[in-house]
Short mmCIF file of C-alpha atoms in Angstrom, two decimals:
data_model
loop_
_atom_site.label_atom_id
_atom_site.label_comp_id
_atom_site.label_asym_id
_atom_site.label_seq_id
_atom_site.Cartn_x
_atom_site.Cartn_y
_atom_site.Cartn_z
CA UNK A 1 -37.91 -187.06 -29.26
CA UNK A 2 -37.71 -190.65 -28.86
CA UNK A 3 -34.07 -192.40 -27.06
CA UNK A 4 -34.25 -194.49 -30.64
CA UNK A 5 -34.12 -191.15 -33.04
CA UNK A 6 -31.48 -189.12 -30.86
CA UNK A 7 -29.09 -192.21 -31.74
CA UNK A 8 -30.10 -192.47 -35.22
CA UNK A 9 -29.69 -188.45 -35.88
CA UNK A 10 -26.72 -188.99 -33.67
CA UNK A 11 -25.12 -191.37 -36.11
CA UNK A 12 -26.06 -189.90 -39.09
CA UNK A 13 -24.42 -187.00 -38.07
CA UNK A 14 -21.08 -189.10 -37.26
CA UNK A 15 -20.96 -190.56 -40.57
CA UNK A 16 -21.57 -187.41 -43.03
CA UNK A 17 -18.18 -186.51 -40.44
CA UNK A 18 -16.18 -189.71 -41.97
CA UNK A 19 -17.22 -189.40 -45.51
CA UNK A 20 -16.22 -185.31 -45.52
CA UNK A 21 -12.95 -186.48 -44.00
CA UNK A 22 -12.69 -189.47 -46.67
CA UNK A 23 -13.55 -187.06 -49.39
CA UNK A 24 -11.42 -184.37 -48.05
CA UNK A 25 -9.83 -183.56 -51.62
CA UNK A 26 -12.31 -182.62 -53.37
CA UNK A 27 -12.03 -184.14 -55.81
CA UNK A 28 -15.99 -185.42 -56.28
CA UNK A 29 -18.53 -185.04 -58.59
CA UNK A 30 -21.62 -183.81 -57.19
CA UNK A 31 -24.49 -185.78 -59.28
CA UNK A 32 -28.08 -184.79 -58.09
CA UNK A 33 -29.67 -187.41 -59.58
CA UNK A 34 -28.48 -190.45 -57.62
CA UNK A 35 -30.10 -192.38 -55.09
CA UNK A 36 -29.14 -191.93 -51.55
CA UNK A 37 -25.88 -194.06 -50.86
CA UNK A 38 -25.32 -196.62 -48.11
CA UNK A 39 -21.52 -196.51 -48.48
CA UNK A 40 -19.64 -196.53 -45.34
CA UNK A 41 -16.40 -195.85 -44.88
CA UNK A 42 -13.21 -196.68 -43.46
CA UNK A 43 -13.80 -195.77 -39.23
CA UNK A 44 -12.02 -192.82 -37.82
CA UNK A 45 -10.96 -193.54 -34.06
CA UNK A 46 -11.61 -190.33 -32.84
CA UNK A 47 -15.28 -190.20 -34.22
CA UNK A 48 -16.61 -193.16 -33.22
CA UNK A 49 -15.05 -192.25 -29.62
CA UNK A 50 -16.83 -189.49 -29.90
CA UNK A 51 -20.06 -191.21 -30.58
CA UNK A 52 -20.09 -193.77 -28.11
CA UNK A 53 -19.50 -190.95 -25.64
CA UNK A 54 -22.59 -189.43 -27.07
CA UNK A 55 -24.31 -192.34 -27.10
CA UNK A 56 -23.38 -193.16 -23.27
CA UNK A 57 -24.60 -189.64 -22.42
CA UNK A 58 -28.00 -190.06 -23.70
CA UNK A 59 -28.76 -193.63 -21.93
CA UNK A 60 -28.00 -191.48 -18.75
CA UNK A 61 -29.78 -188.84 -19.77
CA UNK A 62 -32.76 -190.68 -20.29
CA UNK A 63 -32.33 -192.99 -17.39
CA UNK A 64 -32.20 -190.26 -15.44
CA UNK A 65 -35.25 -188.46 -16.63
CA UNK A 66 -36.73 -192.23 -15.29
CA UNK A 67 -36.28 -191.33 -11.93
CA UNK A 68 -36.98 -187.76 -12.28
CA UNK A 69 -40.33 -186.09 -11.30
CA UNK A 70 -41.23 -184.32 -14.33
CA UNK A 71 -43.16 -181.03 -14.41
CA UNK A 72 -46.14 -180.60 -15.74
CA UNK A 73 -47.96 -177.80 -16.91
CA UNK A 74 -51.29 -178.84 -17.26
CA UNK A 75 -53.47 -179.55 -14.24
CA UNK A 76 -55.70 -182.60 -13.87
CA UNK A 77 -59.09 -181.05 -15.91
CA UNK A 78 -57.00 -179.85 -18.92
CA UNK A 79 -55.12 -183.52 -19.30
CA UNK A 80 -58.61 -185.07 -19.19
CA UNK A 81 -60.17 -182.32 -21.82
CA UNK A 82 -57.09 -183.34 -24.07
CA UNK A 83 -57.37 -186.78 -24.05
CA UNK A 84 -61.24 -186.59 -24.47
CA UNK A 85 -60.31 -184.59 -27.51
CA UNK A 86 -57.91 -187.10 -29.27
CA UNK A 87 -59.92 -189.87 -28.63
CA UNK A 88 -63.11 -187.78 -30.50
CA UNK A 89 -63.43 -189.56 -33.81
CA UNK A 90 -66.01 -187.26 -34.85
CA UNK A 91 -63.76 -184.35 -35.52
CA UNK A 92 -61.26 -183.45 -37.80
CA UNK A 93 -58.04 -181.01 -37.96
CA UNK A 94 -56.93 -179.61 -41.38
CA UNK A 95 -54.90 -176.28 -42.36
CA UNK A 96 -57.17 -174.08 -43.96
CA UNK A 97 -56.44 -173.23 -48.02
CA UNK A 98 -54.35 -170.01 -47.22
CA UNK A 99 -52.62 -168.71 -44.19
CA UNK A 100 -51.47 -170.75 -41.35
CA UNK A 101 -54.88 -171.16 -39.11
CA UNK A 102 -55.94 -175.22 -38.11
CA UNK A 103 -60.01 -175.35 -38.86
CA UNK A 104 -61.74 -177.85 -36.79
CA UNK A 105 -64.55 -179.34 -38.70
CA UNK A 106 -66.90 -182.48 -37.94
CA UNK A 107 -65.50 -185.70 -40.25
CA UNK A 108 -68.74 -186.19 -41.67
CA UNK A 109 -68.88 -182.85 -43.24
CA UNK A 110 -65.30 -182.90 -44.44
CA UNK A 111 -66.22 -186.52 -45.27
CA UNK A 112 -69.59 -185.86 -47.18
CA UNK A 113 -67.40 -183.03 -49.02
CA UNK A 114 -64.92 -184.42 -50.46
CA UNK A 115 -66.72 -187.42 -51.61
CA UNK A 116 -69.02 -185.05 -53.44
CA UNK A 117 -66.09 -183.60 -54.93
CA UNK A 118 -64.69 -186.84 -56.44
CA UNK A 119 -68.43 -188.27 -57.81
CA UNK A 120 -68.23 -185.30 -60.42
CA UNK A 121 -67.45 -187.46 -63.17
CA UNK A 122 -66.61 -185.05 -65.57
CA UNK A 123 -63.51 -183.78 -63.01
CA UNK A 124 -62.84 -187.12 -61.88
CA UNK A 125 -62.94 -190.84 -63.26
CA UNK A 126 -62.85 -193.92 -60.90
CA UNK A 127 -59.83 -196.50 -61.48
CA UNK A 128 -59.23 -199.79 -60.07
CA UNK A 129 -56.02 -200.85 -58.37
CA UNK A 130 -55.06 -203.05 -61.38
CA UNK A 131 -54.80 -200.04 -63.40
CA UNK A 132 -52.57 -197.70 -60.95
CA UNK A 133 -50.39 -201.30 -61.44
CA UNK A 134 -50.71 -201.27 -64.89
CA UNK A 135 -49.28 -197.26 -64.78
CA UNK A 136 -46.38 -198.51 -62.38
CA UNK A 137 -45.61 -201.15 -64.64
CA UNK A 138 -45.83 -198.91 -67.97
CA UNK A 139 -43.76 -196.13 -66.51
CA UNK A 140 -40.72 -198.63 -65.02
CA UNK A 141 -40.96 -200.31 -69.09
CA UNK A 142 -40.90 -197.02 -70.71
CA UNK A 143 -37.90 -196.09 -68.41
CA UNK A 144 -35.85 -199.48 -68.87
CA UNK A 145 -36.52 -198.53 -73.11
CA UNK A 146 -34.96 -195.58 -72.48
CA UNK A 147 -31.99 -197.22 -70.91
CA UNK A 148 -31.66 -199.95 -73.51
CA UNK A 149 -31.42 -197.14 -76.18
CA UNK A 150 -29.21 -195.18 -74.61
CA UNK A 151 -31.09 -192.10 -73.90
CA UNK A 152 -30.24 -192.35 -70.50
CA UNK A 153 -27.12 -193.81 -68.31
CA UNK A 154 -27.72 -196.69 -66.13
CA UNK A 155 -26.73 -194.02 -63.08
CA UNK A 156 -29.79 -191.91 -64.47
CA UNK A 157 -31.88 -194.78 -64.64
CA UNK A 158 -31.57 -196.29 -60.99
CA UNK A 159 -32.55 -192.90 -59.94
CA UNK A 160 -35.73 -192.01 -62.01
CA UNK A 161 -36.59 -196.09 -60.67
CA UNK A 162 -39.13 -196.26 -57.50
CA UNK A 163 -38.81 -199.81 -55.90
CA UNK A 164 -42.06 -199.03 -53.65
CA UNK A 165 -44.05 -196.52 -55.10
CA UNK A 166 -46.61 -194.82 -52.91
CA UNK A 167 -49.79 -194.11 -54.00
CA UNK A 168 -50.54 -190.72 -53.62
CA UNK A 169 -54.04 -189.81 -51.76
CA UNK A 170 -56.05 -186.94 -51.98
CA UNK A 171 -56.82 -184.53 -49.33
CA UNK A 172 -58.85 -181.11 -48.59
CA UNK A 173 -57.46 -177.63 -47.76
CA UNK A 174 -60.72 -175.82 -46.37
CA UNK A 175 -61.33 -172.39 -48.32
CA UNK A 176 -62.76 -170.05 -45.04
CA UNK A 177 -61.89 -167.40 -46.84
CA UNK A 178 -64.88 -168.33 -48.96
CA UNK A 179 -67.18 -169.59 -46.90
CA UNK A 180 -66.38 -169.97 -42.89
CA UNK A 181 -68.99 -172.28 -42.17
CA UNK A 182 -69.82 -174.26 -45.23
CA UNK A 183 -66.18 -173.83 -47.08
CA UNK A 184 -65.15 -175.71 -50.44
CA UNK A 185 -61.92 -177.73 -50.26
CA UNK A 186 -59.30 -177.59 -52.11
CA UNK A 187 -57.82 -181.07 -53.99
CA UNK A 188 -54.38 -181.36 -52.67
CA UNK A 189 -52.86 -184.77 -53.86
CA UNK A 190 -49.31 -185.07 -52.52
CA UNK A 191 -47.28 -187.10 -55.03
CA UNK A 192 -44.25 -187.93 -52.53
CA UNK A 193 -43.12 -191.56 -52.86
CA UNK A 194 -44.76 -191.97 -56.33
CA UNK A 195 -43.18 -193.27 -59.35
CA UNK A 196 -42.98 -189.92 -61.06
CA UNK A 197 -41.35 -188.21 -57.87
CA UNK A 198 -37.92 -188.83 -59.57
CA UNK A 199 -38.85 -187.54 -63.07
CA UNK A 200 -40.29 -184.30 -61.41
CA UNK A 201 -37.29 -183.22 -59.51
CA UNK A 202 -35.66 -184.29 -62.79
CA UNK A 203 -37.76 -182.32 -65.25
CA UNK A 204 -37.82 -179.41 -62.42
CA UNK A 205 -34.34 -178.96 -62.37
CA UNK A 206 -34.05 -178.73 -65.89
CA UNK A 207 -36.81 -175.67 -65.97
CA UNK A 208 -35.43 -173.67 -63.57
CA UNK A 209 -33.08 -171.75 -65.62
CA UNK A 210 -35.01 -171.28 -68.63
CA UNK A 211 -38.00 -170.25 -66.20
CA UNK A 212 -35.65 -168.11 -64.61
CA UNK A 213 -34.77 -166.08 -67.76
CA UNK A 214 -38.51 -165.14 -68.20
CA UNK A 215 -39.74 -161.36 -67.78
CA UNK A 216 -42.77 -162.82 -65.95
CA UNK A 217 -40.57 -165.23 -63.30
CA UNK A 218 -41.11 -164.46 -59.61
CA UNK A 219 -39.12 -165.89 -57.42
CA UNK A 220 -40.40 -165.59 -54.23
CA UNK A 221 -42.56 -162.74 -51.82
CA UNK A 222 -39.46 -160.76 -51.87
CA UNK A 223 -39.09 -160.54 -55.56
CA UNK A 224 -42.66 -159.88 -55.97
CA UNK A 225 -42.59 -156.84 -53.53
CA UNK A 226 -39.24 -155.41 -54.98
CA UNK A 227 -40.98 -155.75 -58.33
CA UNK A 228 -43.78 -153.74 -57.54
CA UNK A 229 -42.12 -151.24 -55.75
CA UNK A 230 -39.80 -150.47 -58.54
CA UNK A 231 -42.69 -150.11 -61.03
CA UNK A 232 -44.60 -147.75 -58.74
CA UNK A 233 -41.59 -146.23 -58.48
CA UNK A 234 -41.28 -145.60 -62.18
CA UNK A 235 -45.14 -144.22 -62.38
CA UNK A 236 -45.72 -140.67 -63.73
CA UNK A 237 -46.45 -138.54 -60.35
CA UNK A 238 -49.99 -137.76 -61.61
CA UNK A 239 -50.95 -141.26 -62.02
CA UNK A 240 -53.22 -142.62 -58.61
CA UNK A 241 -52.20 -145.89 -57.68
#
């Protein structure tokens, strides 16, 4: 970790300090849907002696790392087969579909792939950038309607609002389990940082207790297991499971 991220952790940390001390009461609605606030407040002396302290001990301790022989644990072959390995273009690194395994594959192939993938026009459909623009701008309109007619607050409104929307890419999970040396991928688009992020986590929250309520609802591997158990449990002692 970098000098420039142990400071920035380090004060984040100070300052969630002050506001629990400034908001000691209690007395403060906990709203999910609100952007992340900026609001400092009033400087407690003890605190910020603490975190200059902090912050002196890490200069030091990184100053004196300078000077320090460092051990390393590779010898001079390995360090050259690593760095001949990042610098190789030509390969590729992605988690396979299921389980926690890293497949190496050559780009070309995961390239090629993929590429294949998205030409199947009746899957897929090619847009231009003006029209992921023209979805930003429809979405931020049909939002600011919303507000005007009062079918959301103003609070609610900033939130579900994405200054600098990301667009979201597409990626591959290889499927070995399939096929180990010619596998199909699996589409993974990750929508962080898009303009819908907000309206998800908005729209998921709201599902969670009705899903919750269903007979069908798993919650998690636990669940599942506890589940099954209890309904083998329940079988007649003739049945073969």
């Amino acid at each position: 970790m970098m000098i420039t991220e142990n400071i920035i952790e380090l004060k984040t940390f100070t300052r969630n300090l002050m506001l629990k001390l400034h908001f000691q009461d209690g007395n403060v609605s906990i709203n999910l849907f609100i952007k992340a606030s900026d609001y400092v407040s009033i400087t407690v002396g003890v605190i910020e002696a603490f975190e200059k302290a902090c912050i002196n001990d890490i200069y030091s301790l990184y100053d004196s790392r300078s000077h320090t022989k460092c051990f390393v644990n590779l010898n001079c072959d390995e360090r050259s087969a690593l760095e001949t390995l990042c610098k190789d273009h030509t390969i590729f690194f992605r988690p396979v579909d299921k389980g926690g395994p890293l497949v190496i594959m050559d780009y070309m192939f995961y390239r090629g792939v993929m590429f294949a993938m998205l030409n199947n026009e009746e899957v897929y459909e090619r847009i231009e950038q003006i029209q992921v623009d023209n979805c930003v701008c429809r979405i931020r309109n049909d939002l600011f309607e919303c507000m005007q007619c009062s079918q959301i607050t103003v609070e609610l409104y900033n939130y579900f609002l994405v200054d600098d929307p990301t667009t979201p890419i597409i990626q591959g999970l290889p499927k070995i389990y399939k096929h180990p040396h010619n596998p199909p991928m699996r589409p993974i688009v990750a929508g962080q940082g898009w303009c819908t992020e907000p309206l998800s986590i908005y729209v998921e929250q709201g599902l969670i207790p009705v899903v919750a309520r269903k007979k069908c609802f798993l919650r998690d591997t636990k669940h599942f297991l506890t589940a099954l158990h209890d309904y083998i449990s329940n079988l007649p002692p003739t049945m073969a499971v």
